[in-house]
Coordinates of C-alpha atoms and ligand atoms in Angstrom, one line a residue:
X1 CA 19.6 7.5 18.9
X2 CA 16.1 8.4 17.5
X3 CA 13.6 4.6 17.5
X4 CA 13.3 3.2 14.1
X5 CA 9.8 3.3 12.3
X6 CA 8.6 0.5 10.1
X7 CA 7.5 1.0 6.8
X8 CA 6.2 -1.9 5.0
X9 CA 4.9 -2.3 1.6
X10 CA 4.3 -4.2 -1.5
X11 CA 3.3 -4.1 -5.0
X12 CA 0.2 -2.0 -4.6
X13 CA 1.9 0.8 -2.9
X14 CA 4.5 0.5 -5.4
X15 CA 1.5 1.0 -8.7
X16 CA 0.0 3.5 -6.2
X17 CA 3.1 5.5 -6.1
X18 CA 4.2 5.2 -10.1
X19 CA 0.9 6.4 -10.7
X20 CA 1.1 9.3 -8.2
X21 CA 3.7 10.7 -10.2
X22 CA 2.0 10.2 -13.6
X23 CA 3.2 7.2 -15.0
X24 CA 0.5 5.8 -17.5
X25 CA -1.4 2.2 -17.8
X26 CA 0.9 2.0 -21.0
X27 CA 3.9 2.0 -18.6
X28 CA 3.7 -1.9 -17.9
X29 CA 6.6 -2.7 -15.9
X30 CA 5.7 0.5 -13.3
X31 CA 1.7 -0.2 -13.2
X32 CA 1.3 -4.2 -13.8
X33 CA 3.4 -6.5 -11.1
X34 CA 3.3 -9.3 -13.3
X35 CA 5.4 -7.6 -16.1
X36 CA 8.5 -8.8 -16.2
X37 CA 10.2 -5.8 -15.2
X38 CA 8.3 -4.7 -12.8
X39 CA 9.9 -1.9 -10.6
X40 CA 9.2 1.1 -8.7
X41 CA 10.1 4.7 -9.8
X42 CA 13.8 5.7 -7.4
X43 CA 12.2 8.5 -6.1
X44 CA 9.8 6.2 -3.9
X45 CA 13.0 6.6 -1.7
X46 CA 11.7 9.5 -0.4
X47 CA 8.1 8.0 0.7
X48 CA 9.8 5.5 4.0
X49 CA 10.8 8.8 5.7
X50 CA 6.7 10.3 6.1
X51 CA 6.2 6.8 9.0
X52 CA 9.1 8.4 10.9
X53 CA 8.7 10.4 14.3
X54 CA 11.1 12.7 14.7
X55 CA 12.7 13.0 18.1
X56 CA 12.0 16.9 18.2
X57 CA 9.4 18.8 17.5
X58 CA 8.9 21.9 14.7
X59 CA 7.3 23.7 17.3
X60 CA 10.2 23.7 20.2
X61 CA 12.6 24.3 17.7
X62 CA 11.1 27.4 15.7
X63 CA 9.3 30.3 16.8
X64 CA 5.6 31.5 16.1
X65 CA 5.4 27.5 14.0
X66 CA 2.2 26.9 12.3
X67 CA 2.1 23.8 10.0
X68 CA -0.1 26.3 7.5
X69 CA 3.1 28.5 6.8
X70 CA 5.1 25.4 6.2
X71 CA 6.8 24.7 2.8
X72 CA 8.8 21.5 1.3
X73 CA 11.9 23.4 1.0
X74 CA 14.8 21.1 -0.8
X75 CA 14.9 17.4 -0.7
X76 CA 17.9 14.9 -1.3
X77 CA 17.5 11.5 -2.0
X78 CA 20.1 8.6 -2.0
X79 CA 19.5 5.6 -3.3
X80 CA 22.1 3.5 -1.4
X81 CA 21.0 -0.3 -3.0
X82 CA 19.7 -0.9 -6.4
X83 CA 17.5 -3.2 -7.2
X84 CA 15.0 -1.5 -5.3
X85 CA 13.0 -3.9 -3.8
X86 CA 9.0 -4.0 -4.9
X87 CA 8.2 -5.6 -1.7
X88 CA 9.9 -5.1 2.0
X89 CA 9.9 -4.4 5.5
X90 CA 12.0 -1.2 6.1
X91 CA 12.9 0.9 9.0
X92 CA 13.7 4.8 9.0
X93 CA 15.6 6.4 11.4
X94 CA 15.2 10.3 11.6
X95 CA 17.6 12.6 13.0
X96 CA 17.4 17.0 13.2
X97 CA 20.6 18.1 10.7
X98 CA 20.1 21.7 11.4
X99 CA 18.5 24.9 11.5
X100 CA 18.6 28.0 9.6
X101 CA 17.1 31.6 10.4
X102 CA 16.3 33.3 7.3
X103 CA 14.7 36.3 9.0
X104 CA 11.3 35.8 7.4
X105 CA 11.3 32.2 7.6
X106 CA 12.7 28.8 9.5
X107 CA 14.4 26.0 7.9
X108 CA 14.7 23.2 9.4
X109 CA 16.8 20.1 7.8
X110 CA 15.6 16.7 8.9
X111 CA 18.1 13.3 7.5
X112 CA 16.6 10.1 7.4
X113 CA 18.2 6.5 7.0
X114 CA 16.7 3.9 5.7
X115 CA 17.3 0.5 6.3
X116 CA 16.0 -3.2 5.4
X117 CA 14.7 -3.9 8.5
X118 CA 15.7 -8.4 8.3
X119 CA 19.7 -7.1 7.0
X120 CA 20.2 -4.1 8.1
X121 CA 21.6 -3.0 5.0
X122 CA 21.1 0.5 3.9
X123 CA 18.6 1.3 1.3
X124 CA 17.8 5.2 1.4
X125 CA 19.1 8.4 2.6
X126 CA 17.4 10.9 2.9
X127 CA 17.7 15.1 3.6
X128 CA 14.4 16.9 3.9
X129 CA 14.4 20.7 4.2
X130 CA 11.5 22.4 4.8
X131 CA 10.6 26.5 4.9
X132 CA 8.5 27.8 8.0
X133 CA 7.0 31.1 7.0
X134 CA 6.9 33.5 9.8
X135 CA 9.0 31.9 12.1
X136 CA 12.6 33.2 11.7
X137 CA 14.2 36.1 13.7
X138 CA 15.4 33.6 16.3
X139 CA 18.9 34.9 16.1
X140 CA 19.6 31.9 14.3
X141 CA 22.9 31.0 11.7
X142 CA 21.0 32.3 8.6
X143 CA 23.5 29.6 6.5
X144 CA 24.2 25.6 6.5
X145 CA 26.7 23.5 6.5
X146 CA 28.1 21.4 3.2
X147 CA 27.1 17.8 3.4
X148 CA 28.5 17.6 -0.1
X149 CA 25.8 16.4 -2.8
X150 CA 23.1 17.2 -0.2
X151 CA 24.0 20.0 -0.2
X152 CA 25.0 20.9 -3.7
X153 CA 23.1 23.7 -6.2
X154 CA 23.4 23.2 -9.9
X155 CA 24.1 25.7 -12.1
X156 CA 22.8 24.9 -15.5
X157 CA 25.2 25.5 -18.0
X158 CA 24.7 28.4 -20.3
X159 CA 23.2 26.5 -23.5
X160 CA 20.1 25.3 -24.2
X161 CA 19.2 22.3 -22.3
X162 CA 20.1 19.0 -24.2
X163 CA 16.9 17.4 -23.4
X164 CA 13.2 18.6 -22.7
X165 CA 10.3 16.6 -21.1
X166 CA 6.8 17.8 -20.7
X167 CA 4.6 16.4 -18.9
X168 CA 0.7 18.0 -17.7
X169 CA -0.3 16.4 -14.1
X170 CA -3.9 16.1 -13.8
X171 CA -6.6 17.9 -11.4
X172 CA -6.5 14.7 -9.4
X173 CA -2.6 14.4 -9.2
X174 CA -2.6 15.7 -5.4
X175 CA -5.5 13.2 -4.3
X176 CA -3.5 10.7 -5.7
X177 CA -0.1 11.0 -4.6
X178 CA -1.2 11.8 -1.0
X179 CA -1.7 8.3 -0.2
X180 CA 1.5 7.0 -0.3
X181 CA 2.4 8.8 2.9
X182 CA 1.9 12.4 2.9
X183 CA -1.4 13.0 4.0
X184 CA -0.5 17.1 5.0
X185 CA -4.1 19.1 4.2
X186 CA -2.4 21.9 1.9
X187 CA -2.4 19.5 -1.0
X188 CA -6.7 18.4 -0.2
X189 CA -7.9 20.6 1.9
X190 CA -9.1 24.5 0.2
X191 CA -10.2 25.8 4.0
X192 CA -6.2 24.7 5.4
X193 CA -4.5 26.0 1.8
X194 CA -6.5 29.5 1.8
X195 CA -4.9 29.7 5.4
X196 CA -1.3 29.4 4.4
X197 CA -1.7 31.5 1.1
X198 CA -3.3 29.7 -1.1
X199 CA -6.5 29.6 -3.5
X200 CA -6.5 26.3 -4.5
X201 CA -4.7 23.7 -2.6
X202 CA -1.2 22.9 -4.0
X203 CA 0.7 19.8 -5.3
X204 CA 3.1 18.3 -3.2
X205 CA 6.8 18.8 -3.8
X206 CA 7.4 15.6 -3.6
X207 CA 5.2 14.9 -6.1
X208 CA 6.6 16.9 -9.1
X209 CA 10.1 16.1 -7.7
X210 CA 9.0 12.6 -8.3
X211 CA 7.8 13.7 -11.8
X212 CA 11.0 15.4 -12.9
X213 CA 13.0 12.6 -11.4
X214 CA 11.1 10.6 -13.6
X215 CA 11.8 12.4 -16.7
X216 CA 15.8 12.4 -15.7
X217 CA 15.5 8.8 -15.2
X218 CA 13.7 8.0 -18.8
X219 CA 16.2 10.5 -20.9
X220 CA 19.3 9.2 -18.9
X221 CA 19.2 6.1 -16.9
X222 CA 19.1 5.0 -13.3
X223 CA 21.0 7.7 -10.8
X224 CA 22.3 7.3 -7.5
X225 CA 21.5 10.7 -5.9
X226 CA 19.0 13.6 -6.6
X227 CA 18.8 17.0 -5.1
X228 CA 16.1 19.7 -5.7
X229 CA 15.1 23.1 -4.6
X230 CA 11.5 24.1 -4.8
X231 CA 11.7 27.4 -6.0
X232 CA 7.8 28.0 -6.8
X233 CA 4.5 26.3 -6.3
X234 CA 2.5 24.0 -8.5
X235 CA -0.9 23.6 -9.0
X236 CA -2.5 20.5 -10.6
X237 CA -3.6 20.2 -13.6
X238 CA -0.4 22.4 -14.6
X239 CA 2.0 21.2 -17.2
X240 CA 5.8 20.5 -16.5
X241 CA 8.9 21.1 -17.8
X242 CA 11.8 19.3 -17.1
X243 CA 15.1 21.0 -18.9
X244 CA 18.2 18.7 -18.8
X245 CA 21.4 19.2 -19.4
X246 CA 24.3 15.9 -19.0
X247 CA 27.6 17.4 -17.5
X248 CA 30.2 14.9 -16.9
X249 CA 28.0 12.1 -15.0
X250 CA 25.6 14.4 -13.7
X251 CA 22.0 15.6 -15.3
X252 CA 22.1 18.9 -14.2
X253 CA 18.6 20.1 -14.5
X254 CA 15.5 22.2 -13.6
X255 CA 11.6 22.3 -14.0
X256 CA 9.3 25.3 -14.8
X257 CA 5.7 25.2 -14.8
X258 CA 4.5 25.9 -18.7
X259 CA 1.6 28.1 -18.1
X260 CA 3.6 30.5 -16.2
X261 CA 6.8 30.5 -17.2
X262 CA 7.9 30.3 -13.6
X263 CA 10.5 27.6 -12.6
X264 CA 9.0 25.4 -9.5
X265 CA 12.9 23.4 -9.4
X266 CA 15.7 25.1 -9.8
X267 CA 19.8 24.0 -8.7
X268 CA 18.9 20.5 -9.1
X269 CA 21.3 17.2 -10.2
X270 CA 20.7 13.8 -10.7
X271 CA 23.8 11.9 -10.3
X272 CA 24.2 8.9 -13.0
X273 CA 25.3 5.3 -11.3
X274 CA 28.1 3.8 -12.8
X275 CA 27.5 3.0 -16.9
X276 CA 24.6 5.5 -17.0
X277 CA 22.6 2.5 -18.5
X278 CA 19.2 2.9 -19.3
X279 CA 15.9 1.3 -17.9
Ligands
LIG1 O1 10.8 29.4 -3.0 C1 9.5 29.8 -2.5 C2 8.5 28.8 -2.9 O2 7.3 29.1 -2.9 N1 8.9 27.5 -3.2 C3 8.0 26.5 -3.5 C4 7.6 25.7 -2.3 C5 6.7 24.5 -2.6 O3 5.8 24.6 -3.4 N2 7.0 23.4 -2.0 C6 6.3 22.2 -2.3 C7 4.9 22.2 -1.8 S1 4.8 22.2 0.0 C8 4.8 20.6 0.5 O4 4.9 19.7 -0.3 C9 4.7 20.4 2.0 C10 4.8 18.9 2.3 O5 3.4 18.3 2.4 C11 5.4 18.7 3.7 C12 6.9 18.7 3.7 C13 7.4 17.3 3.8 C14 8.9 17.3 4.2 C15 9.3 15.8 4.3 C16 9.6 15.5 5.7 C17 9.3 14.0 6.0 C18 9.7 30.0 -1.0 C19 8.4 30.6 -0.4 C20 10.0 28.7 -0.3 C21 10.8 31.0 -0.7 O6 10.7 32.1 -1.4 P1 11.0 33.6 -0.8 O7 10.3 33.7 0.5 O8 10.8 34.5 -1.9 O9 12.5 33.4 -0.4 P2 13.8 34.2 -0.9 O10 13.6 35.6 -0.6 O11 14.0 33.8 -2.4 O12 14.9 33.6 -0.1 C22 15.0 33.8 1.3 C23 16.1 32.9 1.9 O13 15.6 31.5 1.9 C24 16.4 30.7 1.0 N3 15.4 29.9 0.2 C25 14.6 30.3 -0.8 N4 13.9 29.3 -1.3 C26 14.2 28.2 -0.5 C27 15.2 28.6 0.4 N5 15.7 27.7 1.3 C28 15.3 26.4 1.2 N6 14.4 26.0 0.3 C29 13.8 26.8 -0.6 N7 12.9 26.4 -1.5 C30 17.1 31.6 0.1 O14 18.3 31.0 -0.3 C31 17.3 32.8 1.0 O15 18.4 32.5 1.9 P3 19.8 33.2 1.7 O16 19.5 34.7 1.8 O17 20.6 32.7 2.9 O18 20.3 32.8 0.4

Protein backbone atom coordinates (compact mmCIF):
# COMPACT_ATOMS: atom_id res chain seq x y z
CA UNK A 1 0.00 0.00 0.00
CA UNK A 2 1.21 3.48 -1.22
CA UNK A 3 2.45 5.93 2.36
CA UNK A 4 -0.12 8.41 3.28
CA UNK A 5 0.59 12.21 2.74
CA UNK A 6 -0.57 14.89 5.14
CA UNK A 7 -2.45 17.73 4.06
CA UNK A 8 -3.27 20.16 6.67
CA UNK A 9 -5.11 23.29 6.47
CA UNK A 10 -7.38 25.91 7.92
CA UNK A 11 -9.45 28.86 7.26
CA UNK A 12 -7.06 30.74 5.04
CA UNK A 13 -6.56 28.06 2.56
CA UNK A 14 -10.15 27.52 2.65
CA UNK A 15 -10.87 31.83 1.58
CA UNK A 16 -7.78 31.15 -0.61
CA UNK A 17 -9.40 28.37 -2.42
CA UNK A 18 -13.27 30.03 -2.66
CA UNK A 19 -11.53 32.78 -4.09
CA UNK A 20 -9.49 30.79 -6.59
CA UNK A 21 -12.55 29.75 -8.09
CA UNK A 22 -14.13 33.24 -8.16
CA UNK A 23 -16.27 33.54 -5.40
CA UNK A 24 -16.68 37.31 -4.48
CA UNK A 25 -16.02 39.50 -1.06
CA UNK A 26 -19.94 39.63 -1.23
CA UNK A 27 -19.96 35.86 -0.72
CA UNK A 28 -19.59 36.12 3.21
CA UNK A 29 -19.86 32.67 4.40
CA UNK A 30 -17.02 31.39 1.60
CA UNK A 31 -14.50 34.58 2.07
CA UNK A 32 -15.07 35.76 5.91
CA UNK A 33 -14.46 32.77 8.70
CA UNK A 34 -16.31 34.52 11.18
CA UNK A 35 -19.74 34.34 9.19
CA UNK A 36 -21.81 32.23 10.51
CA UNK A 37 -21.82 29.88 7.74
CA UNK A 38 -18.69 29.76 6.93
CA UNK A 39 -17.77 26.76 4.59
CA UNK A 40 -15.58 25.77 1.90
CA UNK A 41 -16.67 25.28 -1.83
CA UNK A 42 -16.99 20.80 -2.25
CA UNK A 43 -14.81 20.95 -4.97
CA UNK A 44 -11.75 21.75 -2.51
CA UNK A 45 -12.00 17.83 -2.40
CA UNK A 46 -9.90 17.70 -5.16
CA UNK A 47 -6.95 20.06 -3.65
CA UNK A 48 -5.65 17.01 -0.63
CA UNK A 49 -4.72 14.74 -3.62
CA UNK A 50 -1.76 17.59 -5.21
CA UNK A 51 0.56 16.58 -1.34
CA UNK A 52 0.38 12.93 -2.53
CA UNK A 53 3.39 10.96 -4.03
CA UNK A 54 2.44 8.59 -6.13
CA UNK A 55 4.10 5.20 -5.88
CA UNK A 56 5.02 5.19 -9.79
CA UNK A 57 6.20 7.43 -11.91
CA UNK A 58 4.57 9.10 -15.32
CA UNK A 59 7.78 8.55 -16.81
CA UNK A 60 8.19 4.50 -16.27
CA UNK A 61 4.78 4.07 -17.15
CA UNK A 62 4.41 6.08 -20.59
CA UNK A 63 6.65 6.36 -23.34
CA UNK A 64 8.48 9.66 -24.83
CA UNK A 65 6.67 11.51 -21.16
CA UNK A 66 7.21 15.15 -21.01
CA UNK A 67 5.23 17.08 -18.22
CA UNK A 68 4.87 19.96 -21.16
CA UNK A 69 2.53 17.58 -23.28
CA UNK A 70 0.60 16.79 -20.21
CA UNK A 71 -3.16 17.67 -19.91
CA UNK A 72 -5.89 17.36 -16.92
CA UNK A 73 -7.91 14.88 -18.63
CA UNK A 74 -11.23 14.06 -16.52
CA UNK A 75 -11.54 14.37 -12.83
CA UNK A 76 -14.07 12.74 -10.25
CA UNK A 77 -14.68 13.85 -7.00
CA UNK A 78 -16.46 12.20 -4.03
CA UNK A 79 -17.33 13.85 -1.31
CA UNK A 80 -17.65 10.92 1.22
CA UNK A 81 -18.57 13.20 4.66
CA UNK A 82 -20.46 16.42 4.67
CA UNK A 83 -19.97 18.92 6.69
CA UNK A 84 -16.74 19.49 5.17
CA UNK A 85 -14.55 20.52 7.71
CA UNK A 86 -12.91 24.34 7.47
CA UNK A 87 -10.04 23.18 9.44
CA UNK A 88 -8.15 19.52 9.53
CA UNK A 89 -5.41 17.29 9.34
CA UNK A 90 -5.95 14.91 6.41
CA UNK A 91 -4.05 12.10 4.83
CA UNK A 92 -4.31 10.99 0.99
CA UNK A 93 -3.38 7.86 -0.18
CA UNK A 94 -2.69 7.51 -4.05
CA UNK A 95 -2.94 4.48 -5.99
CA UNK A 96 -2.27 3.98 -10.34
CA UNK A 97 -6.17 2.85 -11.60
CA UNK A 98 -5.00 2.33 -15.10
CA UNK A 99 -3.61 3.14 -18.30
CA UNK A 100 -4.88 3.84 -21.64
CA UNK A 101 -3.05 4.08 -25.14
CA UNK A 102 -4.90 6.35 -27.35
CA UNK A 103 -2.33 6.21 -30.09
CA UNK A 104 -1.53 9.90 -30.02
CA UNK A 105 -1.61 10.16 -26.47
CA UNK A 106 -1.28 8.40 -22.73
CA UNK A 107 -3.77 8.41 -20.13
CA UNK A 108 -3.07 7.60 -17.08
CA UNK A 109 -5.84 7.31 -14.16
CA UNK A 110 -4.55 8.09 -10.71
CA UNK A 111 -7.46 7.38 -7.47
CA UNK A 112 -6.84 9.01 -4.36
CA UNK A 113 -8.42 8.49 -0.83
CA UNK A 114 -8.79 10.79 1.57
CA UNK A 115 -8.95 10.44 5.02
CA UNK A 116 -9.12 12.46 8.51
CA UNK A 117 -6.02 11.64 9.57
CA UNK A 118 -7.18 11.53 14.03
CA UNK A 119 -10.53 9.09 12.75
CA UNK A 120 -9.68 7.63 9.93
CA UNK A 121 -12.93 8.32 8.50
CA UNK A 122 -13.15 8.87 4.81
CA UNK A 123 -13.54 12.30 3.55
CA UNK A 124 -12.69 12.35 -0.36
CA UNK A 125 -12.35 10.24 -3.25
CA UNK A 126 -10.84 11.04 -5.78
CA UNK A 127 -10.15 9.85 -9.81
CA UNK A 128 -7.70 12.06 -11.69
CA UNK A 129 -7.14 11.31 -15.39
CA UNK A 130 -4.73 13.07 -17.19
CA UNK A 131 -3.76 13.18 -21.28
CA UNK A 132 0.07 12.78 -22.17
CA UNK A 133 0.44 14.11 -25.66
CA UNK A 134 2.93 12.10 -27.66
CA UNK A 135 3.27 9.35 -25.63
CA UNK A 136 0.89 6.61 -26.80
CA UNK A 137 1.62 3.72 -29.29
CA UNK A 138 2.71 1.54 -26.35
CA UNK A 139 0.50 -1.28 -27.48
CA UNK A 140 -1.58 -0.33 -24.76
CA UNK A 141 -5.73 -1.25 -24.04
CA UNK A 142 -6.83 2.02 -25.90
CA UNK A 143 -10.26 1.69 -23.47
CA UNK A 144 -11.04 1.65 -19.48
CA UNK A 145 -12.72 -0.08 -17.21
CA UNK A 146 -16.35 1.08 -15.51
CA UNK A 147 -15.86 2.29 -12.06
CA UNK A 148 -19.46 3.36 -12.23
CA UNK A 149 -20.06 7.27 -11.57
CA UNK A 150 -16.25 7.63 -12.13
CA UNK A 151 -16.55 6.61 -14.87
CA UNK A 152 -19.88 7.87 -16.20
CA UNK A 153 -20.42 10.51 -19.46
CA UNK A 154 -23.50 12.52 -19.49
CA UNK A 155 -25.47 13.05 -22.20
CA UNK A 156 -27.35 16.23 -21.92
CA UNK A 157 -30.78 15.84 -22.79
CA UNK A 158 -31.98 17.21 -26.01
CA UNK A 159 -33.72 20.54 -24.63
CA UNK A 160 -32.40 23.58 -23.74
CA UNK A 161 -30.68 23.50 -20.51
CA UNK A 162 -32.97 24.46 -17.58
CA UNK A 163 -30.50 26.63 -16.00
CA UNK A 164 -27.54 28.96 -17.29
CA UNK A 165 -24.69 30.51 -15.17
CA UNK A 166 -22.05 32.87 -16.47
CA UNK A 167 -19.44 33.59 -14.96
CA UNK A 168 -15.99 35.75 -16.61
CA UNK A 169 -12.63 34.54 -14.57
CA UNK A 170 -10.20 37.27 -14.37
CA UNK A 171 -6.55 37.63 -15.89
CA UNK A 172 -5.27 36.73 -12.44
CA UNK A 173 -7.53 33.59 -11.93
CA UNK A 174 -4.51 31.15 -12.70
CA UNK A 175 -2.08 33.04 -10.20
CA UNK A 176 -4.59 32.63 -7.84
CA UNK A 177 -5.81 29.28 -7.76
CA UNK A 178 -2.23 27.88 -8.15
CA UNK A 179 -1.64 28.24 -4.57
CA UNK A 180 -3.80 25.90 -3.20
CA UNK A 181 -1.68 23.08 -4.45
CA UNK A 182 -1.04 22.96 -8.02
CA UNK A 183 1.92 24.81 -8.64
CA UNK A 184 2.46 22.97 -12.43
CA UNK A 185 4.18 26.04 -14.75
CA UNK A 186 1.59 25.78 -17.75
CA UNK A 187 -0.81 27.81 -15.85
CA UNK A 188 2.37 30.82 -14.83
CA UNK A 189 4.93 30.24 -16.79
CA UNK A 190 4.59 31.70 -20.89
CA UNK A 191 8.40 30.01 -21.72
CA UNK A 192 6.91 26.21 -20.24
CA UNK A 193 3.20 26.91 -21.90
CA UNK A 194 4.66 28.06 -25.52
CA UNK A 195 6.53 24.56 -25.06
CA UNK A 196 3.46 22.41 -24.81
CA UNK A 197 1.30 24.48 -27.39
CA UNK A 198 0.46 27.30 -25.97
CA UNK A 199 0.55 31.31 -26.34
CA UNK A 200 -0.49 32.26 -23.25
CA UNK A 201 -0.34 30.03 -20.32
CA UNK A 202 -3.72 28.29 -19.53
CA UNK A 203 -6.11 28.01 -16.57
CA UNK A 204 -6.11 24.95 -14.67
CA UNK A 205 -8.82 22.37 -15.09
CA UNK A 206 -9.35 22.21 -11.83
CA UNK A 207 -9.90 25.53 -11.64
CA UNK A 208 -12.97 26.00 -13.90
CA UNK A 209 -14.14 22.57 -12.81
CA UNK A 210 -14.19 24.25 -9.43
CA UNK A 211 -16.10 27.19 -11.13
CA UNK A 212 -18.80 25.12 -12.81
CA UNK A 213 -19.13 22.98 -9.73
CA UNK A 214 -19.84 26.08 -8.11
CA UNK A 215 -22.51 27.23 -10.34
CA UNK A 216 -24.18 23.48 -9.95
CA UNK A 217 -23.93 23.87 -6.35
CA UNK A 218 -25.66 27.52 -6.20
CA UNK A 219 -28.70 26.54 -8.89
CA UNK A 220 -29.18 23.04 -7.16
CA UNK A 221 -27.80 22.29 -3.72
CA UNK A 222 -24.97 20.30 -2.21
CA UNK A 223 -23.98 16.96 -4.38
CA UNK A 224 -22.27 14.03 -3.44
CA UNK A 225 -20.27 13.26 -6.62
CA UNK A 226 -18.96 15.21 -9.68
CA UNK A 227 -17.45 14.05 -12.88
CA UNK A 228 -16.03 16.14 -15.80
CA UNK A 229 -14.23 15.90 -19.07
CA UNK A 230 -12.03 18.67 -20.18
CA UNK A 231 -12.89 18.82 -23.67
CA UNK A 232 -11.05 22.26 -24.52
CA UNK A 233 -8.72 24.81 -22.93
CA UNK A 234 -9.35 27.99 -21.08
CA UNK A 235 -7.71 30.94 -20.93
CA UNK A 236 -8.15 33.60 -18.22
CA UNK A 237 -9.92 36.38 -18.38
CA UNK A 238 -12.52 34.19 -20.51
CA UNK A 239 -16.13 34.03 -19.56
CA UNK A 240 -17.95 30.73 -18.66
CA UNK A 241 -20.88 29.02 -19.26
CA UNK A 242 -22.25 26.58 -17.19
CA UNK A 243 -25.54 24.82 -19.02
CA UNK A 244 -27.56 22.64 -16.50
CA UNK A 245 -30.02 20.45 -16.94
CA UNK A 246 -31.74 18.33 -13.47
CA UNK A 247 -32.54 14.65 -14.59
CA UNK A 248 -33.82 12.58 -11.92
CA UNK A 249 -31.29 13.50 -9.01
CA UNK A 250 -28.52 14.27 -11.22
CA UNK A 251 -27.50 17.92 -12.82
CA UNK A 252 -26.38 16.75 -15.84
CA UNK A 253 -24.36 19.56 -17.26
CA UNK A 254 -21.59 21.17 -19.43
CA UNK A 255 -19.50 24.41 -19.72
CA UNK A 256 -18.46 26.33 -22.94
CA UNK A 257 -16.17 29.08 -23.06
CA UNK A 258 -18.43 32.36 -24.29
CA UNK A 259 -16.03 34.01 -26.57
CA UNK A 260 -15.54 30.97 -28.53
CA UNK A 261 -18.26 29.09 -28.57
CA UNK A 262 -16.22 26.04 -27.83
CA UNK A 263 -17.26 23.73 -24.82
CA UNK A 264 -14.09 23.32 -22.34
CA UNK A 265 -16.54 20.46 -20.15
CA UNK A 266 -18.50 18.30 -21.73
CA UNK A 267 -20.27 14.54 -20.26
CA UNK A 268 -20.27 15.92 -16.93
CA UNK A 269 -22.97 15.14 -13.68
CA UNK A 270 -23.24 16.35 -10.44
CA UNK A 271 -24.96 13.96 -8.34
CA UNK A 272 -27.56 15.64 -5.71
CA UNK A 273 -27.27 14.23 -1.88
CA UNK A 274 -30.29 13.10 -0.49
CA UNK A 275 -33.16 16.17 -0.31
CA UNK A 276 -31.30 18.20 -2.96
CA UNK A 277 -31.43 21.05 -0.31
CA UNK A 278 -29.85 24.20 -0.98
CA UNK A 279 -26.91 26.17 0.70
O1 LIG B 1 -9.80 17.46 -25.19
C1 LIG B 1 -8.60 18.05 -25.61
C2 LIG B 1 -8.31 19.24 -24.73
O2 LIG B 1 -7.56 20.15 -25.09
N1 LIG B 1 -8.89 19.28 -23.50
C3 LIG B 1 -8.67 20.33 -22.53
C4 LIG B 1 -7.53 19.97 -21.63
C5 LIG B 1 -7.37 21.02 -20.54
O3 LIG B 1 -7.45 22.21 -20.78
N2 LIG B 1 -7.15 20.58 -19.30
C6 LIG B 1 -7.02 21.48 -18.19
C7 LIG B 1 -5.76 22.26 -18.19
S1 LIG B 1 -4.29 21.25 -18.02
C8 LIG B 1 -4.07 21.11 -16.31
O4 LIG B 1 -4.85 21.63 -15.56
C9 LIG B 1 -2.91 20.31 -15.87
C10 LIG B 1 -2.77 20.25 -14.35
O5 LIG B 1 -1.95 21.32 -13.87
C11 LIG B 1 -2.10 18.93 -13.99
C12 LIG B 1 -3.07 17.78 -13.92
C13 LIG B 1 -3.39 17.49 -12.48
C14 LIG B 1 -3.99 16.10 -12.29
C15 LIG B 1 -4.30 15.88 -10.84
C16 LIG B 1 -3.43 14.83 -10.25
C17 LIG B 1 -3.14 15.05 -8.78
C18 LIG B 1 -7.48 16.97 -25.58
C19 LIG B 1 -6.19 17.56 -26.14
C20 LIG B 1 -7.26 16.47 -24.15
C21 LIG B 1 -7.90 15.79 -26.43
O6 LIG B 1 -8.27 16.23 -27.69
P1 LIG B 1 -7.88 15.41 -29.00
O7 LIG B 1 -6.41 15.17 -29.04
O8 LIG B 1 -8.53 16.09 -30.13
O9 LIG B 1 -8.53 14.00 -28.70
P2 LIG B 1 -9.64 13.26 -29.51
O10 LIG B 1 -9.12 12.99 -30.89
O11 LIG B 1 -10.94 13.96 -29.36
O12 LIG B 1 -9.76 11.89 -28.72
C22 LIG B 1 -8.71 10.94 -28.72
C23 LIG B 1 -9.02 9.89 -27.67
O13 LIG B 1 -8.80 10.42 -26.37
C24 LIG B 1 -10.03 10.48 -25.62
N3 LIG B 1 -10.11 11.79 -24.98
C25 LIG B 1 -10.40 12.96 -25.58
N4 LIG B 1 -10.40 13.95 -24.69
C26 LIG B 1 -10.12 13.39 -23.49
C27 LIG B 1 -9.92 12.02 -23.68
N5 LIG B 1 -9.64 11.18 -22.66
C28 LIG B 1 -9.55 11.73 -21.42
N6 LIG B 1 -9.71 13.05 -21.19
C29 LIG B 1 -10.00 13.91 -22.20
N7 LIG B 1 -10.19 15.21 -21.94
C30 LIG B 1 -11.13 10.31 -26.65
O14 LIG B 1 -12.26 9.71 -26.07
C31 LIG B 1 -10.46 9.43 -27.67
O15 LIG B 1 -10.44 8.08 -27.21
P3 LIG B 1 -11.39 6.98 -27.89
O16 LIG B 1 -11.00 7.01 -29.32
O17 LIG B 1 -11.05 5.73 -27.18
O18 LIG B 1 -12.79 7.48 -27.66
Amino acid sequence: KAQGSEFQYDEKDVILYNLGIGAKRTDLPFVFENDENFQVYPTFGVIPQFNAVPPYNLDDIVPNFSPMMLLHGEQFLEIRKYPIPTEAKLITYPKLIEVMDKGAAGVVVQGTTTVDANTGEEIFYNESTVFIRGSGKFGGNPKGGNRGAATAVHKPPQRAPDAVVEEKTTEEQAAIYRLSGDRNPLHIDPEFSKVGGFEVPILHGLCFFGISGKHVLQTYGQYKNIKVRFAGTVLPGQTLQTEMWKVGNTVVFQTKVKETGKLCISGAGAELLGGGSKL
